[in-house]
GROMACS .gro file of C-alpha atoms in nm:
model
  332
    1MET     CA    1  -0.472  -1.984   0.179
    2THR     CA    2  -0.427  -2.064  -0.207
    3LYS     CA    3  -0.155  -2.265  -0.351
    4THR     CA    4  -0.035  -1.949  -0.536
    5ALA     CA    5  -0.044  -1.774  -0.183
    6GLY     CA    6   0.204  -2.072  -0.054
    7ARG     CA    7   0.437  -2.029  -0.303
    8LEU     CA    8   0.437  -1.663  -0.309
    9LEU     CA    9   0.470  -1.712   0.071
   10GLY     CA   10   0.746  -1.989   0.059
   11ALA     CA   11   0.995  -1.718  -0.117
   12ALA     CA   12   0.932  -1.415   0.105
   13MET     CA   13   1.022  -1.665   0.400
   14MET     CA   14   1.374  -1.714   0.239
   15THR     CA   15   1.419  -1.355   0.118
   16LEU     CA   16   1.422  -1.252   0.478
   17ALA     CA   17   1.571  -1.633   0.595
   18PRO     CA   18   1.923  -1.526   0.649
   19LEU     CA   19   1.828  -1.238   0.929
   20ALA     CA   20   1.738  -1.555   1.182
   21ALA     CA   21   2.048  -1.673   1.151
   22LEU     CA   22   2.228  -1.365   1.303
   23PRO     CA   23   2.373  -1.432   1.636
   24ALA     CA   24   2.200  -1.324   1.955
   25VAL     CA   25   2.390  -1.066   2.234
   26ALA     CA   26   2.122  -1.099   2.460
   27ARG     CA   27   1.751  -1.210   2.451
   28ALA     CA   28   1.653  -1.261   2.118
   29ASP     CA   29   1.317  -1.133   2.022
   30GLU     CA   30   1.109  -1.183   1.708
   31LEU     CA   31   0.835  -1.011   1.513
   32ARG     CA   32   0.600  -1.188   1.276
   33LEU     CA   33   0.552  -0.987   0.998
   34VAL     CA   34   0.265  -1.118   0.725
   35PHE     CA   35   0.216  -0.933   0.379
   36ASP     CA   36   0.023  -1.040   0.064
   37ILE     CA   37   0.246  -0.813  -0.201
   38PRO     CA   38   0.401  -1.138  -0.397
   39THR     CA   39   0.821  -1.144  -0.378
   40ASN     CA   40   0.866  -1.001  -0.751
   41HIS     CA   41   0.743  -0.704  -0.653
   42PRO     CA   42   0.969  -0.400  -0.633
   43ARG     CA   43   0.854  -0.308  -0.280
   44VAL     CA   44   0.992  -0.626  -0.117
   45PRO     CA   45   1.350  -0.482  -0.104
   46TYR     CA   46   1.232  -0.212   0.107
   47PHE     CA   47   1.093  -0.467   0.340
   48THR     CA   48   1.382  -0.638   0.336
   49ALA     CA   49   1.609  -0.347   0.399
   50MET     CA   50   1.411  -0.280   0.692
   51ALA     CA   51   1.449  -0.609   0.845
   52GLU     CA   52   1.821  -0.613   0.778
   53ASP     CA   53   1.852  -0.282   0.924
   54VAL     CA   54   1.720  -0.404   1.239
   55ALA     CA   55   1.885  -0.694   1.298
   56LYS     CA   56   2.235  -0.539   1.240
   57THR     CA   57   2.144  -0.259   1.449
   58THR     CA   58   2.038  -0.469   1.766
   59SER     CA   59   2.319  -0.706   1.715
   60GLY     CA   60   2.103  -0.950   1.614
   61ARG     CA   61   1.842  -0.938   1.929
   62LEU     CA   62   1.546  -0.829   1.755
   63THR     CA   63   1.459  -0.992   1.395
   64ILE     CA   64   1.164  -1.011   1.202
   65ALA     CA   65   1.027  -1.310   1.029
   66ALA     CA   66   0.845  -1.257   0.722
   67ASN     CA   67   0.512  -1.457   0.666
   68PRO     CA   68   0.601  -1.760   0.948
   69GLY     CA   69   0.475  -2.080   0.833
   70GLY     CA   70   0.429  -1.952   0.480
   71THR     CA   71   0.087  -1.847   0.580
   72ILE     CA   72  -0.047  -1.515   0.344
   73TYR     CA   73  -0.317  -1.309   0.479
   74PRO     CA   74  -0.474  -1.172   0.235
   75GLY     CA   75  -0.581  -0.804   0.269
   76PHE     CA   76  -0.798  -0.713   0.560
   77ALA     CA   77  -0.684  -1.074   0.669
   78SER     CA   78  -0.384  -0.928   0.813
   79ILE     CA   79  -0.500  -0.681   1.030
   80GLU     CA   80  -0.719  -0.967   1.178
   81ALA     CA   81  -0.379  -1.203   1.192
   82LEU     CA   82  -0.249  -0.907   1.429
   83LYS     CA   83  -0.558  -0.832   1.632
   84ALA     CA   84  -0.576  -1.233   1.713
   85GLY     CA   85  -0.209  -1.208   1.820
   86LYS     CA   86  -0.096  -1.430   1.494
   87ALA     CA   87   0.177  -1.152   1.376
   88GLU     CA   88   0.321  -0.831   1.541
   89LEU     CA   89   0.371  -0.649   1.214
   90THR     CA   90   0.182  -0.631   0.881
   91PHE     CA   91   0.266  -0.436   0.563
   92VAL     CA   92  -0.088  -0.357   0.397
   93ASN     CA   93  -0.314  -0.147   0.173
   94ALA     CA   94  -0.417   0.168   0.358
   95ALA     CA   95  -0.772   0.076   0.243
   96ASN     CA   96  -0.818  -0.207   0.433
   97LEU     CA   97  -0.800   0.011   0.774
   98GLU     CA   98  -1.115   0.211   0.653
   99ARG     CA   99  -1.270  -0.103   0.788
  100LEU     CA  100  -1.163  -0.049   1.152
  101ASP     CA  101  -1.245   0.337   1.134
  102ALA     CA  102  -1.385   0.527   0.798
  103ARG     CA  103  -1.140   0.812   0.960
  104PHE     CA  104  -0.837   0.644   0.785
  105GLY     CA  105  -0.996   0.737   0.481
  106PHE     CA  106  -0.820   1.045   0.439
  107VAL     CA  107  -0.504   0.869   0.280
  108ASN     CA  108  -0.714   0.779   0.020
  109LEU     CA  109  -0.887   1.062  -0.093
  110PRO     CA  110  -0.872   1.165  -0.482
  111PHE     CA  111  -0.635   1.448  -0.573
  112ALA     CA  112  -0.582   1.492  -0.220
  113LEU     CA  113  -0.231   1.315  -0.106
  114ASP     CA  114   0.068   1.327  -0.363
  115ASP     CA  115   0.423   1.318  -0.458
  116THR     CA  116   0.525   1.697  -0.440
  117ALA     CA  117   0.353   1.708  -0.061
  118MET     CA  118   0.520   1.379   0.057
  119ALA     CA  119   0.838   1.501  -0.079
  120GLN     CA  120   0.872   1.721   0.243
  121PRO     CA  121   0.954   1.509   0.534
  122ALA     CA  122   0.746   1.725   0.775
  123ALA     CA  123   0.415   1.569   0.514
  124ARG     CA  124   0.584   1.247   0.560
  125ARG     CA  125   0.597   1.241   0.937
  126GLY     CA  126   0.249   1.441   0.987
  127VAL     CA  127   0.079   1.198   0.774
  128VAL     CA  128   0.168   0.888   0.951
  129ASP     CA  129   0.134   1.098   1.304
  130LEU     CA  130  -0.257   1.126   1.173
  131LEU     CA  131  -0.264   0.774   1.115
  132ASP     CA  132  -0.073   0.642   1.420
  133THR     CA  133  -0.324   0.824   1.611
  134LEU     CA  134  -0.608   0.665   1.453
  135ALA     CA  135  -0.448   0.336   1.510
  136GLN     CA  136  -0.396   0.338   1.867
  137LYS     CA  137  -0.697   0.391   1.949
  138GLN     CA  138  -0.749   0.005   1.770
  139ASP     CA  139  -0.445  -0.115   2.012
  140LEU     CA  140  -0.205  -0.098   1.698
  141ARG     CA  141   0.032   0.121   1.537
  142VAL     CA  142   0.119   0.269   1.223
  143ILE     CA  143   0.496   0.299   1.232
  144GLY     CA  144   0.562   0.345   0.842
  145LEU     CA  145   0.416   0.485   0.544
  146MET     CA  146   0.505   0.325   0.191
  147ARG     CA  147   0.398   0.464  -0.154
  148GLY     CA  148   0.182   0.236  -0.324
  149ALA     CA  149   0.149   0.449  -0.653
  150ASP     CA  150  -0.002   0.695  -0.795
  151GLN     CA  151  -0.272   0.455  -0.977
  152LEU     CA  152  -0.321   0.328  -1.293
  153PHE     CA  153  -0.564   0.134  -1.497
  154VAL     CA  154  -0.451  -0.177  -1.680
  155PHE     CA  155  -0.683  -0.372  -1.936
  156ARG     CA  156  -0.604  -0.690  -2.178
  157ASP     CA  157  -0.799  -0.450  -2.497
  158LYS     CA  158  -0.936  -0.166  -2.394
  159ARG     CA  159  -0.856   0.237  -2.443
  160VAL     CA  160  -0.986   0.453  -2.163
  161ALA     CA  161  -0.925   0.826  -2.224
  162THR     CA  162  -1.261   0.949  -2.031
  163PRO     CA  163  -1.418   0.871  -1.724
  164ALA     CA  164  -1.720   0.782  -1.973
  165ASP     CA  165  -1.506   0.487  -2.134
  166LEU     CA  166  -1.505   0.353  -1.768
  167LYS     CA  167  -1.895   0.304  -1.773
  168GLY     CA  168  -2.023  -0.031  -1.639
  169LEU     CA  169  -1.691  -0.195  -1.654
  170LYS     CA  170  -1.563  -0.441  -1.368
  171ILE     CA  171  -1.273  -0.301  -1.212
  172ARG     CA  172  -1.077  -0.430  -0.942
  173VAL     CA  173  -0.966  -0.246  -0.640
  174ALA     CA  174  -0.750  -0.350  -0.340
  175GLY     CA  175  -0.963  -0.239  -0.078
  176PRO     CA  176  -1.328  -0.118   0.045
  177GLY     CA  177  -1.456   0.203   0.128
  178THR     CA  178  -1.284   0.478  -0.070
  179TYR     CA  179  -1.169   0.282  -0.362
  180GLU     CA  180  -1.519   0.178  -0.398
  181ASP     CA  181  -1.647   0.487  -0.394
  182ILE     CA  182  -1.401   0.647  -0.632
  183MET     CA  183  -1.517   0.351  -0.903
  184ARG     CA  184  -1.913   0.406  -0.853
  185ARG     CA  185  -1.875   0.817  -0.913
  186LEU     CA  186  -1.639   0.696  -1.255
  187SER     CA  187  -1.932   0.512  -1.338
  188ALA     CA  188  -1.771   0.160  -1.293
  189GLU     CA  189  -1.817  -0.145  -1.100
  190PRO     CA  190  -1.573  -0.215  -0.833
  191VAL     CA  191  -1.455  -0.574  -0.753
  192VAL     CA  192  -1.257  -0.554  -0.420
  193LEU     CA  193  -0.965  -0.830  -0.451
  194PRO     CA  194  -0.646  -0.863  -0.244
  195ILE     CA  195  -0.333  -0.868  -0.469
  196PRO     CA  196  -0.262  -1.272  -0.446
  197GLU     CA  197  -0.597  -1.273  -0.624
  198MET     CA  198  -0.578  -1.008  -0.872
  199LYS     CA  199  -0.439  -1.207  -1.168
  200PRO     CA  200  -0.635  -1.539  -1.147
  201ALA     CA  201  -0.959  -1.301  -1.178
  202PHE     CA  202  -0.809  -1.140  -1.483
  203GLU     CA  203  -0.695  -1.461  -1.630
  204ARG     CA  204  -1.028  -1.636  -1.618
  205GLY     CA  205  -1.212  -1.294  -1.728
  206ALA     CA  206  -1.386  -1.197  -1.417
  207LEU     CA  207  -1.283  -0.851  -1.446
  208ASP     CA  208  -1.244  -0.580  -1.743
  209GLY     CA  209  -0.972  -0.406  -1.605
  210VAL     CA  210  -0.744  -0.359  -1.264
  211PHE     CA  211  -0.671  -0.045  -1.095
  212THR     CA  212  -0.290  -0.099  -0.973
  213SER     CA  213   0.040   0.025  -0.934
  214PRO     CA  214   0.298  -0.033  -1.211
  215GLY     CA  215   0.481  -0.249  -0.939
  216ALA     CA  216   0.194  -0.505  -0.954
  217TRP     CA  217   0.090  -0.448  -1.321
  218THR     CA  218   0.452  -0.553  -1.433
  219SER     CA  219   0.540  -0.817  -1.172
  220GLN     CA  220   0.161  -0.964  -1.217
  221LEU     CA  221   0.004  -0.927  -1.528
  222GLY     CA  222   0.247  -0.797  -1.760
  223MET     CA  223   0.192  -0.757  -2.108
  224ALA     CA  224  -0.114  -0.962  -2.070
  225ALA     CA  225  -0.267  -0.626  -2.025
  226PRO     CA  226  -0.093  -0.431  -2.234
  227LYS     CA  227  -0.300  -0.111  -2.203
  228ALA     CA  228  -0.267   0.133  -1.939
  229THR     CA  229  -0.456   0.410  -1.850
  230HIS     CA  230  -0.307   0.700  -1.588
  231ALA     CA  231  -0.501   0.981  -1.482
  232PRO     CA  232  -0.218   1.164  -1.220
  233GLY     CA  233  -0.346   1.224  -0.905
  234LEU     CA  234  -0.646   1.023  -0.920
  235MET     CA  235  -0.549   0.781  -0.651
  236MET     CA  236  -0.200   0.777  -0.468
  237ILE     CA  237  -0.246   0.449  -0.280
  238THR     CA  238  -0.009   0.360   0.004
  239TYR     CA  239   0.102   0.078   0.218
  240VAL     CA  240   0.100   0.115   0.604
  241LEU     CA  241   0.330  -0.033   0.786
  242VAL     CA  242   0.110  -0.181   1.097
  243ALA     CA  243   0.199  -0.299   1.452
  244ARG     CA  244   0.049  -0.464   1.749
  245LYS     CA  245   0.040  -0.165   1.999
  246ASP     CA  246   0.180  -0.422   2.302
  247ALA     CA  247   0.438  -0.513   2.064
  248ILE     CA  248   0.586  -0.229   2.000
  249ASP     CA  249   0.530  -0.142   2.440
  250ARG     CA  250   0.741  -0.466   2.533
  251LEU     CA  251   1.036  -0.374   2.323
  252SER     CA  252   1.325  -0.264   2.521
  253THR     CA  253   1.406   0.147   2.438
  254ALA     CA  254   1.707   0.056   2.212
  255ASP     CA  255   1.526  -0.218   2.011
  256ARG     CA  256   1.208  -0.006   2.003
  257ASP     CA  257   1.399   0.274   1.866
  258ALA     CA  258   1.562   0.030   1.624
  259LEU     CA  259   1.255  -0.045   1.445
  260LEU     CA  260   1.111   0.282   1.448
  261ALA     CA  261   1.453   0.461   1.287
  262ALA     CA  262   1.454   0.124   1.025
  263ALA     CA  263   1.057   0.181   0.942
  264ARG     CA  264   1.094   0.545   0.895
  265ALA     CA  265   1.456   0.521   0.744
  266ASN     CA  266   1.368   0.229   0.458
  267ILE     CA  267   0.972   0.298   0.455
  268THR     CA  268   0.831   0.624   0.501
  269GLU     CA  269   1.139   0.811   0.375
  270GLY     CA  270   1.203   0.603   0.069
  271TRP     CA  271   0.924   0.787  -0.089
  272GLY     CA  272   1.116   0.940  -0.375
  273ARG     CA  273   1.282   0.625  -0.411
  274MET     CA  274   0.980   0.470  -0.495
  275GLU     CA  275   0.863   0.718  -0.742
  276THR     CA  276   1.170   0.694  -0.939
  277ASP     CA  277   1.133   0.278  -0.939
  278ASP     CA  278   0.766   0.328  -1.095
  279ALA     CA  279   0.877   0.587  -1.338
  280ALA     CA  280   1.109   0.324  -1.462
  281ILE     CA  281   0.846   0.046  -1.472
  282LEU     CA  282   0.634   0.265  -1.711
  283LYS     CA  283   0.943   0.329  -1.912
  284ASP     CA  284   1.004  -0.021  -1.945
  285MET     CA  285   0.641  -0.167  -1.985
  286ALA     CA  286   0.656   0.084  -2.263
  287ALA     CA  287   0.950  -0.049  -2.444
  288LYS     CA  288   0.792  -0.403  -2.417
  289GLY     CA  289   0.493  -0.225  -2.618
  290ALA     CA  290   0.227  -0.125  -2.365
  291ALA     CA  291   0.064   0.124  -2.484
  292ILE     CA  292  -0.017   0.403  -2.184
  293VAL     CA  293  -0.230   0.690  -2.202
  294THR     CA  294  -0.160   0.931  -1.966
  295VAL     CA  295  -0.448   1.164  -1.907
  296THR     CA  296  -0.397   1.561  -1.959
  297ASP     CA  297  -0.743   1.671  -1.954
  298LEU     CA  298  -0.847   1.592  -1.536
  299LYS     CA  299  -1.118   1.830  -1.498
  300PRO     CA  300  -1.368   1.540  -1.602
  301TRP     CA  301  -1.236   1.338  -1.376
  302ARG     CA  302  -1.178   1.567  -1.125
  303GLU     CA  303  -1.546   1.638  -1.156
  304ALA     CA  304  -1.655   1.329  -1.144
  305VAL     CA  305  -1.481   1.207  -0.803
  306SER     CA  306  -1.505   1.538  -0.604
  307PRO     CA  307  -1.806   1.471  -0.416
  308VAL     CA  308  -1.588   1.165  -0.242
  309ALA     CA  309  -1.391   1.430  -0.096
  310ALA     CA  310  -1.666   1.649  -0.010
  311SER     CA  311  -1.848   1.353   0.161
  312PHE     CA  312  -1.529   1.260   0.394
  313SER     CA  313  -1.492   1.618   0.488
  314GLU     CA  314  -1.887   1.668   0.598
  315ARG     CA  315  -1.866   1.372   0.768
  316PHE     CA  316  -1.523   1.392   0.951
  317PRO     CA  317  -1.442   1.754   0.950
  318ASP     CA  318  -1.153   1.742   1.236
  319THR     CA  319  -0.940   1.503   1.024
  320TRP     CA  320  -1.012   1.651   0.687
  321ARG     CA  321  -0.860   1.997   0.875
  322ASP     CA  322  -0.584   1.802   1.011
  323PHE     CA  323  -0.469   1.632   0.705
  324ARG     CA  324  -0.489   1.938   0.451
  325ALA     CA  325  -0.265   2.087   0.722
  326GLN     CA  326  -0.034   1.836   0.692
  327ILE     CA  327   0.040   1.823   0.349
  328GLY     CA  328  -0.032   2.232   0.298
  329ALA     CA  329  -0.315   2.170   0.101
  330ASP     CA  330  -0.421   2.522   0.204
  331ARG     CA  331  -0.135   2.679   0.125
  332LYS     CA  332  -0.114   2.587  -0.243
   0.00000   0.00000   0.00000
């Protein structure tokens, strides 16, 4: 664990610490939640709200402890922590699930998942169900899906308007698999780094640019990376709330229902609020002087990355079909 990671998670523990003080009516149960998102990231309040709802609904019988011991498990390490029994819950970039099963990649495909589809409650629930079905084969559960962002590229001094402008650039991505495939199709060189490692790598010049969310841009890089390019729909990234299956199963029915309801209400159903949050961040960054290029001609971008989805559909036709059915893609 890095010193930076330790500072971030020390703050995270303080964020949810008051919950542990709630009185227990019966046998108290605690779920350990690990995540690598910095505590100044605009998505963290949604975690906190979920934990508060769980504690309130169960009258303190069930609580959630954030990053206990101040330990951060970055990226896929958080999944490994679940598998090893070091935690019961994690919020993790969905790209990391692809290391367990490449079929999870459906949720990361370019120009696939979008805000229009996910505005529908049935679509949100359907995507969670698809992820959960795959997760249960790994003795895990996916109980929530968080809107990460309609991703954008950020740079210190580069202006990018077309895929050709990315040729040969070292671009940070949050996880393996689909992220990397997209960058390679854009002729960029992907560099996989979880969010705690992004800022140090950028500051030491190891990266030409970063593919990230508005939340990570403003909380980690800010005006140190004042140039941004947004190709709408290129990649909608998500965070998944993953649980150990046995941890869910051992809860009482009432406590299990409270956890699942809190995850649904604060995480999965928060999609629209998170979209609004990101729009406000982009407006604020522009007001500070950031130059944001919004691509209007998406044809070259679509053409460049179309083989990514085509390959997935050939390898996993059943998952591809089920995903498109859930988001209503064939009805568009």
